[in-house]
Amino acid sequence: MRGRSGHSGPSVSTDAGTRPATTATTTPGRIGDSPLRPDGTLKVTGEFAYASDLWHDDMVWGVTLRSPHPHARIRGIDITEALTVPGVTAVLTADDVPGENAFGLEHADQPVLAVEFVRYEGEPVALVAADHPETARRAAARIRVEYEVLPAVTDPRHAMDDDAPAVHRPGNLVRHLQLRRGDQSVTAPVVVSLDVEVGMQDQAFLGPESGLAVPAEDGGVDLYVATQWLHVDQRQMCLALGMPPEKVRLHLAGVGGAFGGREDLSVHVHASLLALRTGKPVKMSYSREESFFGHVHRHPAWLTYEFGAERDGTLVYARARVLLDGGAYASSTAAVVGNAGTLGLGPYRIPNVAVDAYGVFTNNPPCGAMRGFGCVQAAFAHEALMDELADAVGLDPVTVRQRNGMREGDRNITGQLIDSAAPVAELLQIVADLPLPPQRDADADLRALPGSVGNTTHGEGVVRGVGYAVTYKNIGFSEGFDDYSTARVRLEMTGGEAVATVHTAAAEVGQGLITVEQQICRTELGVERVVVHPKNTAVGSGGSTSASRQTYVTGGAVQAACVAVRDVVLARAAASLGREVSQLRLDGEKIVGASGEVLTGLAEVLGEDAVEETREYRHRPTHAIDPETGQGDAHVQFAFSAHRAVVDVDVELGLVKVVALDTAQDVGKAINPDAVVGQIHGGSAQGMGLALMEEIVVTDGHVRNPSFTDYLIPTILDMPPMQVKVLEYADPHAPYGVRGVGEPPTISSGPAVAAAVRAACGRPLRRVPIRPEHITGT
Amino acid sequence: MDFLQPTSWADALAVRAERSDAVPIAGGTDVMVDLNFDRRRPGALLDLGRVPELREWTVEDGTGGVGATGGVGGSTVRLGAGVPYSRIIDDLGARLPGLAMAARTVGSPQIRIRGTVGGNLGSASPAGDAHPPLLAAGAVVEVESAARGVRRIPAAEFFTGVKRNALEPDELIAAVLVPEAVGPQQFCKVGTRNAMVIAVSAFACALHPDRRAVGTGIGSAAPTPRRAPEAEEFLAGELESAGLWESRGDLPDGLARAFGERVAAAASPIDDVRGSAAYRRHSLAVMARRSVTWAWAEYQQDLRKAA
């Protein structure tokens, strides 16, 4: 264990203000610059304190006993033997949950600890605290749970059958989204259809679930945890712990990636229960194997699509049926169904539409949020079908997409007006015009070939293929959710230097939000030194770090708080200078006039005072869709991206080398251009991973590959260099014109890779991840 | 759990004899995975990383004789069980090309610095990357106990079952005796990722023109790593009857394919999370066909170089 016993409390330094004060009139590190992220060097050198590094001198360790069965009745739990293990300080079961034994993002349907039934393999049943994690594990193995194994629903295609066992009462349907638009009886001269299946992807964040719960003197608890939304965790914890929010305080620990997998609770309530029981700080940290059971996954999907088109390729109608396996608990399945239904036909103009999207309960692992959130699965279907359409009407894949591509001013399939840029045709044209990679050399290094140093080909059987895909994704929370962020900004003189402190609860999960918050403060307040306060629940909610929303929504809150602070400062300056506020601005720690002349220093205006303001920011409201027709303004913003993949496929062995994966994306405004490109690189890799290798294999409700030995994510030898073209068509409704960045590349990269593999090997390949035996047909 | 760390070979053998509950660790790329997954809880780990004798390789000339399948009159590399893959790649690419090619496919650079052939043999996984080239080369495993001294076990007899080998409880692997290549060798490994991947299937072949023989090794496609004896004899016989060992002429049409089919027939693969039995068999046929084609081309090239 890499202990950090030298300090008593967890903390993450986020003060990046290491540069000397400057007298320059333009503060560096503003919006549009790419200042280095404060956590970057620490992470690369292994010094960053992740949640798994949390340490408290007198802490004990908590472990979770989990169900080995996908579905069983609990006949009894005997903890007596576990309690006798020396070093054990607590053993808890459902009986020890003081509040309501339930949690869940949208519906509190999941027990903190199983009571009466277990509904998936890995469901938490009991907890142990001990002075050493190994002691706790050994004690957990001595808890006797008597299970009566029950028939399990493991094929979601039969979850709604009349004779299927009910995972929950009243039945196994989580949500059915029905969408109808236009003429339902319309026909078309060209009809193409297909069935697509998408496997279960994992977020595979590198930092497993970890947290440290510290009991407090007031009877409450302080939880340091890696998460995506402190306040939604707090709400659920309060319910389960039976405590008011002021006694349940959360602090963001170092997050090693999230991608949606930290939206649901993991160690939160468990560690807190153990801490409150033992009176000691309790650390819980999952192993990689447990992590595969400790968070939700991307929904596997079964999709049936049909397009009708004119002979020139213009779409006349689309019909789609999408089935998502939600697993044993609701998590965010309903919202994922919402996306798969309302966005599941892609960024195309389609006048007549019928979509039915279903999320169902099964006894498989619970599925919920993951980067791309319902759009990823659908994109594999609508993009494969666009290629079919191209073939059917004799167009190339780019032209058929451009011909049908959404444009600003269109209405999408829910009838919502696309009221800012929708550059589908342009994005496709950009990637189509980018230079193609050169043909492979006859004496190419093995690492440039499919199979790499596995030395499976020296060129034999290798065929090149090119594929295209385009997508659009909603940014922010949808369907009427009150989606807001809070920011508190303080400006003061410290040691002769102006310092802005920005405090939000918005989780930095590695995406670069801390840097964005600093850049906004520098831009709005004209000070260089910006301290980012540790993220916790002492300030209002920052909303979720998901839906590509933080730069937009928390960025908006930080901007609003900065403007409020600046208004106070400039009002004071105006009063003392005898000028109009409108003629003044803040820059380089100075108050400057309209023509840039320095009028006075910030130090003179602030004196000993600190100016602090807190603001909430809400994006434009969204609305529920009509339950019969699926029509409505469900989303706040749309982001568009396109990919072109070039692959070399060894068609005899079914091995793939992605040679190029180029992309164009509209980001509205790149607050931090380097971070934007980083998000696009990472998202593209994650999408490619689903296309070619990433799958949790579940058989009869059991996960067969809960390890990085057999759950494969792309390595540097799988990921090609990328050409990334970033467009900045400002969204007039968003702060600085930003458009969410993180998710679109994950959506369009995978279908482009799949299309390229299809083009190379000539097989339909209707399932992802595409496995070697799919390509070879063996 | 005790952590035992002898600093000499004699001490290591003594500890092995005393502690039947100890699991030897020689790099740890398998053992540590098992511990992390709680698949085993040994009473002790016997770390062989500090035993200097294990970390050396030497060349023994043919007069010493290293066993029935050793090179006829050729030299043999005595590869200490603790030599890491990275050194095999750096030092032995010319002498043991098949093993070096396999070593290059092991894990990541960090893993190749830790992992050893001795550890691979100790785990005896059917997917162990070192095994196919050792089988193809006709290597011999040298094991030793404090009580009975040295035993030499041909690689083909070393693997006795899934993750089981011929070691007695008091024995440790001292070295592998690998005949130096006298002809071309190839190694191929299919994985579903382009690096850091366990073999879905693997194949090694070696041409032994000195004794007009062909060696093979199959990985990840049977309960143990195994040879394909019928394929070996078939190809050697065809080459012999056509006079190709001397003429170094082109392989007859279909010969490499027929060899590949015989290699595939020698496998007993299963369906598992990494791949299907049918695909494993298919991929072996392709790898065997391709690799013997490359090996033969190299054999032909060698003559041209010599001429």
PDB file of C-alpha atoms in Angstrom, chain A residues 19 24-35 515-516 518-528 566 585-588 669-673:
ATOM      1  CA  ARG A  19       3.992  32.366 -11.440  1.00  0.00           C
ATOM      2  CA  ALA A  24       1.281  43.098 -17.947  1.00  0.00           C
ATOM      3  CA  THR A  25      -2.075  44.448 -18.880  1.00  0.00           C
ATOM      4  CA  THR A  26      -3.245  41.120 -20.271  1.00  0.00           C
ATOM      5  CA  THR A  27      -3.332  38.307 -17.781  1.00  0.00           C
ATOM      6  CA  PRO A  28      -1.981  35.020 -19.139  1.00  0.00           C
ATOM      7  CA  GLY A  29      -3.926  31.816 -18.745  1.00  0.00           C
ATOM      8  CA  ARG A  30      -7.212  33.298 -19.887  1.00  0.00           C
ATOM      9  CA  ILE A  31      -9.970  31.812 -21.987  1.00  0.00           C
ATOM     10  CA  GLY A  32      -8.547  30.584 -25.261  1.00  0.00           C
ATOM     11  CA  ASP A  33      -5.098  29.963 -23.789  1.00  0.00           C
ATOM     12  CA  SER A  34      -3.970  26.504 -22.819  1.00  0.00           C
ATOM     13  CA  PRO A  35      -2.456  26.896 -19.363  1.00  0.00           C
ATOM     14  CA  THR A 515      -8.099  24.859 -15.286  1.00  0.00           C
ATOM     15  CA  VAL A 516     -11.307  26.069 -16.938  1.00  0.00           C
ATOM     16  CA  GLN A 518      -9.163  29.419 -13.317  1.00  0.00           C
ATOM     17  CA  GLN A 519      -9.235  30.649 -16.903  1.00  0.00           C
ATOM     18  CA  ILE A 520     -12.697  32.098 -16.479  1.00  0.00           C
ATOM     19  CA  CYS A 521     -11.680  33.879 -13.273  1.00  0.00           C
ATOM     20  CA  ARG A 522      -8.574  35.309 -14.902  1.00  0.00           C
ATOM     21  CA  THR A 523     -10.576  36.512 -17.864  1.00  0.00           C
ATOM     22  CA  GLU A 524     -13.364  38.085 -15.857  1.00  0.00           C
ATOM     23  CA  LEU A 525     -11.345  39.493 -12.955  1.00  0.00           C
ATOM     24  CA  GLY A 526      -8.014  40.279 -14.581  1.00  0.00           C
ATOM     25  CA  VAL A 527      -5.988  38.617 -11.839  1.00  0.00           C
ATOM     26  CA  GLU A 528      -3.444  35.943 -12.512  1.00  0.00           C
ATOM     27  CA  ARG A 566     -16.348  42.534 -10.554  1.00  0.00           C
ATOM     28  CA  ARG A 585     -12.540  47.256 -16.389  1.00  0.00           C
ATOM     29  CA  LEU A 586     -10.250  44.948 -14.453  1.00  0.00           C
ATOM     30  CA  ASP A 587      -6.973  43.828 -15.960  1.00  0.00           C
ATOM     31  CA  GLY A 588      -3.605  42.840 -14.591  1.00  0.00           C
ATOM     32  CA  LYS A 669     -15.667  27.964 -28.110  1.00  0.00           C
ATOM     33  CA  ALA A 670     -12.484  26.214 -26.990  1.00  0.00           C
ATOM     34  CA  ILE A 671     -11.891  27.567 -23.495  1.00  0.00           C
ATOM     35  CA  ASN A 672      -8.689  25.531 -23.263  1.00  0.00           C
ATOM     36  CA  PRO A 673      -7.730  24.287 -26.741  1.00  0.00           C
TER      37      PRO A 673
END
